[in-house]
Amino acid sequence: MRLVLMMLLTSLSCGSCLAALGGVPTDFGGQRIRQARILSAGVPAAFSVQVTTLPSGTVVREYISPAGTVFAVSWQGPFLPDLRVLLAQYFDVLTAETARHPKAGHSQVLIEKPEVTIESSGHMRAYTGRAWITSALPGGVTSADIE
Amino acid sequence: MRLDIASELAALRARVFVLLAASATCAALASCGGGSGTPAPVNLPPPSVSITAAPSTVFAGQSLTLTWNAQSTGGAACDASGAWSGQVGISGTRAVAPATPGTSIFTITCGSATSSVSVAVAPAPAATNHSIPITVDNGPAAAGGALNVPYVSVTVCRPGTTVCQTIDHVMVDTGSYGLRLMVPLGAALGLPALAASAGGSVGECAQFISGYTWGGVFQADVKLAGEVASAQSIQVTGTSPGGVAAVPSACMSVGNNLGNVSALGANGILGVGLFREDCGSACVTSAVSATYYACTGSTCTPTKMPLAQQVSNPVAAFATDNNGVILTLPSVPDAGVASLSGTLTFGIGTQVDNAIAAETRYAVDANGNFVTVYKGSTMTASFLDSGSNGLFFNDSSLPTCSASKGFYCPPSLLTLTATNRAFDSSTSGAVTFTLIDVDTLAPSIIAASVGGTNGGRRSTGANAFDWGLPFFFGRRVFVGFEGGPGGAYWAY
């Protein structure tokens, strides 16, 4: 339903850029990766999705607004992606929240902040997660659109 | 195995014509109309009896259950013969324990019908000590308190020697694979570092949802009860593989450092989940970022790692009792308990006392996940994880705690239900569970049925219900390793 157009990207305009969430899509530090871009349904398309399969087998999706900014990311696969790259400035929110270690530790992550929501769950060899900037979701787009 | 013997007489009586008196029986028969005195032919089921045995293969001295049911045999009792004897009812169950290796045939005769079941009785295995105690307590002193963490003691030895060290308070984790130690090992132990094929020695980054553990990979004999996993790769944090002190940045990009006692709440992790290796074939074919590294000079470089050298589930490397583990914990009252003891048993169906009995087997997918259906939401990436200290799932209708962030704090005890299902829908079963307010638990409580938040509100994709330690209360949970018939599975 959402798949309108798919094109292979052989390179990105900003080879040294690592920023993802809140910035431009990442090239994962120039790793050899497979990427595809998918446009959302609707005219004009509300967003596009850059799908990257990392060498580890993990699939990363970056949700890009018409203005070119990544407003959401998700991952699924046998290894965690480089979350410092993928979450960019929001990586510190993840580490600050998961560093809390009350008597009852928490092995799964659901962080709901006004600026960002981060979900991360799974176990060794099977990880899944999402993160999005609520204020940056394009009009008509909800978290349910983030696979 | 099931063997039915129908006697010739029974076959001849397959169709029986009975003269009916005009009585109450008549009311149920269509041919009874008209009130004529003509005898009506009626089909009655042939006399039959069936008997089954579960399991159909046992060790000498191991209990099995016979179940039988007779129909239309006319009598009120049946006769047992063969490997059992005496008069029994026309239906029932009985536990028996064949003492002699060989084949035991249990026969039941009910009137003219007879049936037998054959049970293969294997010689009892040599009595290997194949279980160790699990203790749920407040954790090692440096942990600063713990809730719902199952600990065991693990002994590691320099390979092939009796130079050993025992580490207490190692977390039993069905959500990971391999042994990781977070405490300094004695200098006298002298575990050899795993040499990297490219030179230097091997360092490893292990990934967890809540962070990473980094450290050198060493070779050790891992001893648990009477079992030994020889020359296993284990991870030891706080070490500098190849003399390199710096943690690779890709490893630190997973999250926080969990590789110390206070962050982990344990002196180590004993990963006894469904898989053998912590990485598997992915690390054999390519140098996966943030996994294995060859460390030499001043840098650590990602490297491939053969299966046999990966940090692996030590139970799978035992000479015997190596196809799975059983976690057994007593039930916990609603208010929680201040102490709890259980058992970690090695092997499934390999000893007299470790067979699956009434438990249901749930097959998992290639990721080690099965399906949980909760409040109409089908979560296909669900799993059992003794290393999670709560039941973690998404339910935005439940009140979260003000102090214990990420946990649910219902105002009174909450009873909920879910359904677990094998990934291929071959089995399913309902689970009833309770949640209690985490914030108001007394400080002395070290085990209680608590729950907390999880991601997983996707409309599509893999959502997870993480069944943490409270699920294990009052159950025997079998962890069937990959590689056996039918693949990896949970059973409980």
XYZ file of C-alpha atoms in Angstrom:
639
model
C 0.000 0.000 0.000
C 2.798 2.352 0.879
C 5.107 1.075 -1.813
C 4.849 3.506 -4.659
C 8.382 3.882 -5.832
C 11.595 2.131 -5.011
C 14.996 3.226 -6.155
C 18.458 2.100 -5.267
C 20.782 4.687 -3.882
C 24.366 4.072 -4.823
C 25.678 6.958 -2.774
C 24.488 9.686 -0.543
C 25.098 13.371 -1.017
C 26.839 13.683 2.324
C 29.444 10.964 2.610
C 30.818 12.006 5.971
C 27.456 12.680 7.555
C 26.502 10.247 10.308
C 23.507 12.059 11.727
C 20.198 10.236 11.461
C 17.301 11.024 13.800
C 16.728 14.759 13.602
C 19.201 15.131 10.720
C 19.894 13.687 7.303
C 19.861 9.923 6.615
C 23.035 8.132 7.649
C 25.455 6.166 5.498
C 26.572 4.202 8.589
C 30.141 5.416 8.273
C 30.559 4.172 4.735
C 29.996 0.477 5.508
C 29.098 -1.652 2.520
C 25.365 -1.673 2.831
C 22.286 -2.192 0.695
C 19.805 0.660 0.667
C 16.440 1.279 -0.935
C 14.047 4.186 -0.691
C 10.300 3.856 -0.524
C 7.760 6.682 -0.769
C 4.685 6.716 1.405
C 1.242 6.709 -0.151
C -0.509 9.962 -0.845
C 0.049 12.825 -3.274
C 2.318 14.431 -2.451
C 3.975 11.663 -0.430
C 4.017 12.459 3.290
C 7.449 10.932 3.749
C 9.929 8.490 2.278
C 11.638 5.544 3.931
C 15.265 4.663 3.430
C 15.669 0.946 4.127
C 19.207 -0.185 4.901
C 20.311 -3.788 5.383
C 23.472 -3.726 7.482
C 26.252 -6.316 6.989
C 25.084 -7.886 10.267
C 21.698 -8.639 8.698
C 19.842 -6.050 10.748
C 17.393 -3.921 8.770
C 17.203 -0.206 9.587
C 14.437 2.103 8.386
C 14.857 5.879 8.361
C 11.683 7.921 7.871
C 12.443 11.117 5.961
C 10.208 14.175 5.753
C 9.718 16.025 2.440
C 12.227 18.552 3.806
C 14.850 15.791 4.050
C 14.935 15.389 7.817
C 14.805 11.973 9.515
C 11.872 12.115 11.935
C 11.784 8.425 12.888
C 13.976 5.325 12.770
C 13.411 1.647 13.403
C 15.531 -1.491 13.447
C 14.993 -5.237 13.481
C 17.502 -8.062 13.300
C 20.123 -10.234 14.982
C 22.308 -7.318 16.171
C 21.686 -3.813 17.395
C 22.593 -1.097 14.876
C 24.983 1.714 15.812
C 22.493 3.545 17.998
C 24.891 6.451 18.571
C 24.698 7.150 14.833
C 21.069 6.256 14.369
C 19.669 8.164 17.351
C 22.209 10.978 16.994
C 21.585 13.607 19.690
C 18.938 11.360 21.274
C 21.462 8.597 22.071
C 22.201 10.459 25.295
C 18.520 10.234 26.239
C 18.730 6.457 25.805
C 21.855 6.061 27.922
C 20.660 8.460 30.618
C 17.347 6.651 30.982
C 18.770 3.122 30.890
C 21.520 4.053 33.382
C 18.879 4.338 36.089
C 19.332 1.224 38.166
C 16.858 1.107 40.988
C 16.426 -2.176 42.822
C 14.161 -3.283 40.030
C 16.292 -3.125 36.888
C 14.550 -3.038 33.545
C 15.751 -5.106 30.618
C 13.449 -3.584 28.008
C 13.293 0.049 26.964
C 10.327 2.371 26.590
C 11.320 6.011 26.910
C 8.588 8.593 26.420
C 9.914 12.122 26.581
C 8.261 15.237 25.201
C 11.023 15.469 22.611
C 11.481 11.818 21.666
C 10.053 8.334 22.113
C 12.455 5.361 22.104
C 11.419 1.693 22.179
C 13.937 -1.131 22.259
C 13.213 -4.751 23.059
C 14.246 -8.314 22.344
C 17.038 -10.593 23.440
C 20.465 -11.718 22.241
C 20.324 -12.512 18.488
C 16.877 -10.902 18.009
C 16.470 -7.169 18.544
C 13.771 -4.716 17.550
C 13.233 -1.037 18.210
C 11.847 2.316 17.091
C 12.391 5.965 17.881
C 10.646 9.098 16.700
C 10.526 12.843 17.249
C 6.873 13.510 18.012
C 7.019 17.189 17.076
C 8.609 16.360 13.712
C 6.029 13.828 12.483
C 4.654 15.171 9.173
C 0.968 16.059 9.158
C -1.260 12.994 9.153
C 1.582 10.684 10.151
C 1.402 8.827 13.480
C 3.714 6.405 15.267
C 1.580 3.604 13.830
C 3.142 4.378 10.451
C 6.602 3.495 11.782
C 7.235 -0.192 11.156
C 3.776 -46.354 20.650
C 0.409 -47.988 20.685
C -0.645 -51.502 19.833
C -4.296 -52.504 19.617
C -5.237 -56.139 19.419
C -8.821 -56.722 18.437
C -9.930 -60.257 18.993
C -11.688 -62.173 16.260
C -14.715 -62.379 18.444
C -14.854 -58.630 18.689
C -14.667 -58.354 14.914
C -17.539 -60.759 14.500
C -19.605 -58.676 16.856
C -19.080 -55.536 14.913
C -22.733 -55.463 14.061
C -25.018 -56.690 16.765
C -28.754 -57.038 16.510
C -30.558 -56.775 19.757
C -34.125 -57.460 20.495
C -35.618 -54.461 22.107
C -38.279 -54.571 24.660
C -40.725 -51.735 24.338
C -39.170 -49.755 27.113
C -37.559 -46.423 27.841
C -34.711 -47.257 25.449
C -37.196 -47.135 22.668
C -37.750 -43.443 23.029
C -34.316 -42.712 21.665
C -34.606 -44.862 18.593
C -36.156 -43.725 15.353
C -37.227 -47.250 14.454
C -39.441 -47.438 17.479
C -42.421 -45.705 16.055
C -45.856 -47.206 15.660
C -45.891 -49.325 18.777
C -45.693 -52.553 16.825
C -44.185 -55.540 18.582
C -41.679 -56.142 15.806
C -38.104 -56.429 17.106
C -35.960 -53.625 15.663
C -32.323 -54.136 14.559
C -29.956 -51.725 16.326
C -26.259 -51.051 15.725
C -24.184 -51.010 18.926
C -20.520 -50.073 18.872
C -18.271 -53.114 18.998
C -16.634 -53.801 22.329
C -13.262 -52.141 22.384
C -10.514 -51.021 24.681
C -7.498 -48.872 24.064
C -4.450 -48.206 26.185
C -1.680 -45.650 25.758
C 1.561 -44.908 27.588
C 3.195 -41.496 28.032
C 6.068 -41.287 27.582
C 6.544 -44.469 25.565
C 10.301 -44.511 26.204
C 11.626 -44.330 29.757
C 14.667 -45.149 31.810
C 14.456 -48.082 34.238
C 12.835 -46.752 37.384
C 11.287 -43.750 35.635
C 7.570 -43.205 35.975
C 5.172 -43.217 33.045
C 1.404 -42.893 32.840
C -0.904 -45.545 31.394
C -4.301 -44.346 30.201
C -7.043 -46.732 29.139
C -10.685 -46.609 28.170
C -13.073 -49.478 27.369
C -16.390 -49.218 25.545
C -19.290 -51.620 25.142
C -17.488 -54.441 26.870
C -20.371 -55.162 29.174
C -18.345 -55.448 32.375
C -17.522 -53.079 35.198
C -13.866 -54.010 35.383
C -10.915 -55.011 33.255
C -7.922 -57.225 33.883
C -4.344 -55.987 33.703
C -1.671 -58.392 32.540
C 1.814 -58.410 31.142
C 4.007 -55.858 32.865
C 1.192 -55.053 35.292
C -1.524 -57.051 36.953
C -4.756 -56.965 38.902
C -8.271 -55.756 38.267
C -8.823 -52.170 37.132
C -11.788 -50.040 36.145
C -13.064 -49.754 32.564
C -11.257 -46.452 32.215
C -8.533 -44.715 34.137
C -4.921 -43.735 34.454
C -2.112 -45.241 36.478
C 1.512 -44.323 37.068
C 3.904 -47.223 36.660
C 7.695 -47.408 36.765
C 9.201 -50.363 34.885
C 12.295 -51.530 36.766
C 13.880 -53.783 34.161
C 15.510 -52.543 30.943
C 14.047 -53.994 27.742
C 10.483 -53.857 26.476
C 7.554 -53.748 28.861
C 4.151 -54.673 27.397
C 1.127 -53.490 29.331
C -2.014 -55.431 28.375
C -5.583 -54.742 29.377
C -8.473 -57.158 28.777
C -12.076 -56.044 29.108
C -14.485 -58.838 28.285
C -13.727 -59.871 24.739
C -11.632 -56.800 23.918
C -7.979 -56.520 24.604
C -5.302 -53.935 23.954
C -1.595 -53.613 24.664
C 0.985 -50.894 24.693
C 4.695 -51.414 24.424
C 7.137 -49.278 26.393
C 10.857 -49.196 25.656
C 12.797 -49.213 28.920
C 16.396 -48.032 28.626
C 18.991 -48.789 31.283
C 19.123 -45.966 33.801
C 22.007 -43.609 32.972
C 24.979 -43.369 35.268
C 23.917 -41.065 38.048
C 25.597 -37.816 37.017
C 25.003 -34.941 39.340
C 23.099 -32.801 36.866
C 21.503 -29.997 38.849
C 22.582 -26.985 40.864
C 20.629 -24.770 43.238
C 19.179 -21.446 42.100
C 18.958 -18.737 44.735
C 16.905 -15.584 44.318
C 18.256 -13.075 46.837
C 19.402 -9.492 47.225
C 22.424 -10.065 44.991
C 26.142 -9.471 45.494
C 27.001 -6.653 47.849
C 28.128 -4.358 45.035
C 24.794 -4.734 43.242
C 22.932 -2.453 45.624
C 19.920 -4.733 45.847
C 18.092 -6.958 43.405
C 14.564 -8.080 42.613
C 13.693 -11.258 40.729
C 17.245 -12.197 39.752
C 18.045 -15.948 39.769
C 21.629 -16.670 40.816
C 23.833 -19.765 40.635
C 27.474 -20.440 41.474
C 29.763 -21.288 38.560
C 33.216 -22.893 38.714
C 35.787 -22.087 36.030
C 39.107 -23.934 35.768
C 42.264 -23.527 33.735
C 41.607 -26.058 30.913
C 42.673 -29.565 31.781
C 43.703 -28.698 35.332
C 42.206 -28.603 38.801
C 43.151 -24.956 39.215
C 39.697 -23.504 39.646
C 37.714 -20.575 40.994
C 34.050 -20.516 41.969
C 32.041 -17.366 41.342
C 28.802 -16.868 43.235
C 25.812 -14.769 42.192
C 26.003 -15.453 38.477
C 22.657 -14.656 36.833
C 20.888 -17.511 35.027
C 19.744 -15.992 31.740
C 17.545 -17.779 29.219
C 17.751 -14.684 26.992
C 21.465 -15.015 26.155
C 24.070 -17.626 25.349
C 27.453 -18.103 26.980
C 29.240 -17.364 30.246
C 30.329 -13.798 31.058
C 32.081 -12.895 34.285
C 32.204 -9.369 35.712
C 34.525 -9.993 38.654
C 38.329 -10.123 38.702
C 39.636 -13.670 38.445
C 42.496 -14.709 40.703
C 45.963 -14.355 39.188
C 46.655 -17.976 40.091
C 43.787 -19.130 37.897
C 45.715 -18.114 34.780
C 43.021 -18.642 32.163
C 44.620 -18.508 28.691
C 43.383 -15.710 26.428
C 41.853 -16.797 23.124
C 44.362 -16.001 20.390
C 43.058 -14.121 17.358
C 43.877 -15.693 14.012
C 45.161 -12.332 12.783
C 47.447 -11.972 15.808
C 46.852 -10.596 19.264
C 43.971 -11.857 21.337
C 40.211 -11.798 21.040
C 37.985 -9.188 22.609
C 34.219 -9.291 22.547
C 31.332 -6.875 22.661
C 28.137 -8.571 23.836
C 24.916 -6.703 23.112
C 21.949 -6.427 25.445
C 18.867 -4.231 25.222
C 20.021 -2.247 28.221
C 23.682 -1.982 27.175
C 26.867 -3.843 26.340
C 29.534 -5.918 28.032
C 33.112 -5.610 26.761
C 36.117 -7.747 27.648
C 38.638 -10.345 26.612
C 37.705 -13.874 25.596
C 39.402 -16.600 27.657
C 39.434 -20.379 27.607
C 38.126 -22.254 30.638
C 36.665 -25.543 31.718
C 33.216 -24.608 33.005
C 32.027 -26.922 35.796
C 28.421 -27.042 36.914
C 27.409 -29.859 39.307
C 28.993 -33.040 37.906
C 29.125 -31.689 34.351
C 32.067 -30.113 32.547
C 32.220 -27.983 29.401
C 35.865 -28.289 28.401
C 37.973 -25.456 26.984
C 35.072 -23.075 26.455
C 35.335 -19.462 25.356
C 34.076 -17.178 28.106
C 33.995 -13.394 28.284
C 35.680 -11.629 31.190
C 34.963 -7.910 31.555
C 37.438 -5.499 33.053
C 40.232 -7.083 31.029
C 42.256 -5.527 28.210
C 42.446 -8.015 25.333
C 45.793 -7.839 23.565
C 46.781 -5.098 25.979
C 44.252 -2.716 24.426
C 42.459 -0.784 27.140
C 40.059 1.238 24.987
C 36.574 -0.100 24.296
C 35.816 0.034 20.540
C 33.488 2.933 19.818
C 31.062 0.711 17.905
C 30.603 -1.336 21.076
C 29.864 1.774 23.136
C 27.275 2.728 20.516
C 24.959 -0.016 21.784
C 24.163 1.791 25.033
C 25.557 1.808 28.540
C 28.321 -0.363 29.927
C 26.685 -3.296 31.731
C 29.978 -5.079 32.308
C 30.314 -4.459 36.029
C 28.606 -5.805 39.115
C 26.726 -2.645 40.053
C 25.294 -2.066 36.581
C 24.391 -5.711 36.037
C 23.337 -6.632 39.556
C 25.278 -9.897 39.293
C 28.850 -11.204 39.231
C 28.261 -12.679 35.817
C 25.750 -14.028 33.315
C 25.255 -17.720 32.601
C 23.483 -17.660 29.244
C 21.562 -20.928 28.873
C 18.983 -19.862 26.286
C 17.835 -21.684 23.172
C 20.952 -21.162 21.043
C 24.460 -22.548 21.284
C 26.587 -19.524 20.362
C 26.133 -15.865 21.201
C 26.628 -14.834 17.581
C 26.231 -17.937 15.422
C 26.922 -18.267 11.712
C 26.813 -14.489 11.074
C 30.202 -14.082 12.774
C 31.674 -17.055 10.890
C 31.100 -15.522 7.479
C 31.772 -11.851 8.199
C 33.380 -9.543 10.743
C 30.206 -8.144 12.286
C 30.528 -4.735 13.905
C 30.259 -4.645 17.715
C 30.801 -8.393 18.205
C 34.244 -10.046 17.982
C 37.524 -8.152 17.697
C 41.175 -9.022 17.143
C 43.083 -6.816 19.553
C 46.772 -6.104 19.114
C 49.061 -3.107 19.277
C 46.764 -0.316 20.287
C 43.623 -1.213 18.395
C 40.850 -3.763 18.220
C 39.597 -4.636 14.723
C 36.361 -6.501 13.966
C 37.103 -10.135 13.125
C 35.330 -13.274 12.024
C 34.976 -16.014 14.637
C 34.501 -19.761 14.072
C 31.533 -21.296 15.917
C 33.779 -23.415 18.138
C 35.582 -20.316 19.428
C 32.525 -18.153 20.035
C 31.322 -17.576 23.581
C 28.778 -20.363 23.846
C 26.115 -21.855 26.069
C 28.275 -24.131 28.242
C 25.485 -26.632 28.887
C 25.363 -27.450 25.171
C 29.055 -28.377 25.438
C 28.624 -30.918 28.248
C 29.438 -34.541 27.398
C 25.976 -35.566 28.647
C 22.747 -33.795 29.616
C 23.520 -31.241 26.906
C 20.213 -30.808 25.047
C 18.561 -28.287 27.340
C 17.982 -27.064 30.859
C 15.065 -26.888 33.272
C 14.471 -23.951 35.592
C 12.329 -24.956 38.562
C 11.103 -22.355 41.014
C 8.397 -22.584 43.681
C 5.325 -20.406 43.463
C 5.474 -16.978 45.082
C 2.585 -15.507 47.100
C 1.028 -12.274 45.866
C 2.854 -10.119 48.425
C 6.233 -11.495 47.350
C 8.838 -13.376 49.374
C 12.070 -12.532 51.168
C 13.860 -15.690 50.003
C 13.405 -18.153 47.175
C 15.289 -21.279 46.147
C 14.969 -23.401 43.046
C 16.910 -25.713 40.784
C 18.726 -25.499 37.461
C 18.679 -28.991 35.938
C 20.787 -30.023 32.953
C 19.450 -32.199 30.132
C 15.905 -32.975 29.025
C 14.827 -36.613 28.987
C 18.406 -37.726 29.622
C 17.962 -38.776 33.250
C 15.252 -40.369 35.347
C 14.103 -37.003 36.678
C 14.311 -34.558 33.765
C 11.705 -35.715 31.245
C 8.905 -33.506 30.002
C 5.761 -34.786 31.711
C 2.527 -32.788 31.721
C 4.269 -29.728 30.269
C 3.343 -28.403 26.822
C 6.061 -27.862 24.239
C 6.107 -24.541 22.347
C 8.226 -24.446 19.194
C 10.062 -21.180 18.449
C 11.054 -19.470 15.210
C 14.606 -18.914 13.939
C 14.913 -15.907 16.261
C 13.982 -17.914 19.336
C 10.548 -16.320 19.580
C 7.000 -17.559 19.939
C 3.630 -15.806 19.949
C 1.794 -14.124 22.804
C -1.730 -12.817 22.360
C -2.638 -10.215 24.984
C -5.817 -8.121 24.933
C -6.278 -8.806 21.241
C -2.713 -7.866 20.328
C -0.713 -10.653 18.674
C 2.975 -10.342 19.531
C 5.106 -12.584 17.332
C 8.495 -11.767 18.897
C 7.688 -12.956 22.430
C 10.050 -14.977 24.596
C 10.807 -16.358 28.068
C 13.709 -14.581 29.754
C 14.870 -15.477 33.258
C 17.286 -12.549 32.964
C 14.389 -10.073 32.814
C 13.215 -9.258 36.312
C 9.630 -8.542 35.351
C 6.909 -9.284 32.836
C 7.552 -6.607 30.223
C 4.752 -5.824 27.793
C 2.873 -2.872 26.446
C -0.462 -1.954 28.009
C -1.026 1.789 28.127
C -4.140 1.268 30.267
C -2.029 0.149 33.244
C -0.767 2.796 35.686
C 3.006 3.157 35.776
C 4.987 3.702 38.960
C 6.131 7.058 40.194
C 9.364 5.754 41.748
C 10.203 2.537 39.885
C 10.360 3.993 36.438
C 9.101 1.743 33.664
C 7.171 -0.569 35.990
C 3.437 -0.938 36.477
C 1.947 0.009 39.833
C -1.702 -1.131 39.935
C -3.532 0.174 43.033
C -4.444 -3.397 43.979
C -3.378 -6.844 42.869
C -4.177 -7.218 39.189
C -4.912 -10.563 37.533
C -4.464 -10.710 33.767
C -4.479 -13.400 31.113
C -2.697 -13.993 27.847
C -2.324 -16.885 25.429
C 1.018 -18.262 24.368
C 1.310 -20.084 21.075
C 4.026 -21.999 19.265
C 5.377 -19.969 16.346
C 3.784 -22.508 13.967
C 0.504 -22.588 15.959
C 1.059 -26.281 16.742
C 0.330 -25.718 20.444
C -1.185 -22.976 22.564
C -2.187 -22.391 26.142
C -3.589 -19.685 28.384
C -1.397 -17.990 30.989
C -2.831 -16.223 34.017
C -0.510 -13.799 35.732
C -0.652 -11.168 38.427
C 0.916 -7.763 38.888
C 1.590 -6.036 42.181
C 2.607 -2.438 42.916
C 6.422 -2.299 42.710
C 6.802 0.953 44.637
C 5.159 -0.373 47.794
C 7.118 -3.642 47.981
C 8.875 -4.005 51.328
C 12.674 -3.668 51.075
C 13.061 -7.281 52.221
C 11.127 -8.620 49.229
C 13.447 -10.216 46.645
C 10.879 -11.979 44.478
C 7.406 -10.841 43.437
C 5.219 -10.918 40.363
C 5.830 -7.502 38.862
C 5.618 -6.114 35.372
C 6.630 -3.143 33.353
C 6.557 -1.365 30.066
C 7.954 -2.528 26.779
C 7.964 -1.145 23.298
C 5.714 -2.890 20.890
C 2.837 -0.747 19.754
C 3.529 -1.264 16.092
C 0.571 -1.902 13.896
C 2.803 -4.294 11.970
C 6.104 -6.012 12.614
C 7.408 -7.940 15.561
C 6.090 -6.891 18.935
C 7.336 -8.641 22.053
C 5.943 -9.871 25.350
C 9.000 -10.499 27.510
C 8.064 -13.173 30.044
C 10.633 -12.474 32.753
C 11.337 -14.293 35.988
C 7.833 -13.993 37.534
C 6.647 -16.314 34.743
C 9.001 -18.997 36.104
C 7.436 -18.935 39.600
C 5.605 -22.182 40.345
C 6.683 -23.798 37.094
C 9.190 -26.182 35.588
C 10.320 -24.370 32.454
C 12.204 -26.445 29.883
C 14.636 -24.701 27.543
C 15.129 -27.075 24.602
C 18.293 -26.119 22.735
C 18.539 -25.782 18.964
C 19.801 -28.845 17.114
C 17.446 -31.419 18.616
C 14.500 -33.106 16.874
C 11.902 -30.443 16.049
C 14.323 -27.593 16.787
C 14.497 -25.249 19.742
C 11.506 -24.984 22.062
C 10.169 -23.867 25.417
C 8.063 -26.282 27.453
C 6.156 -25.559 30.650
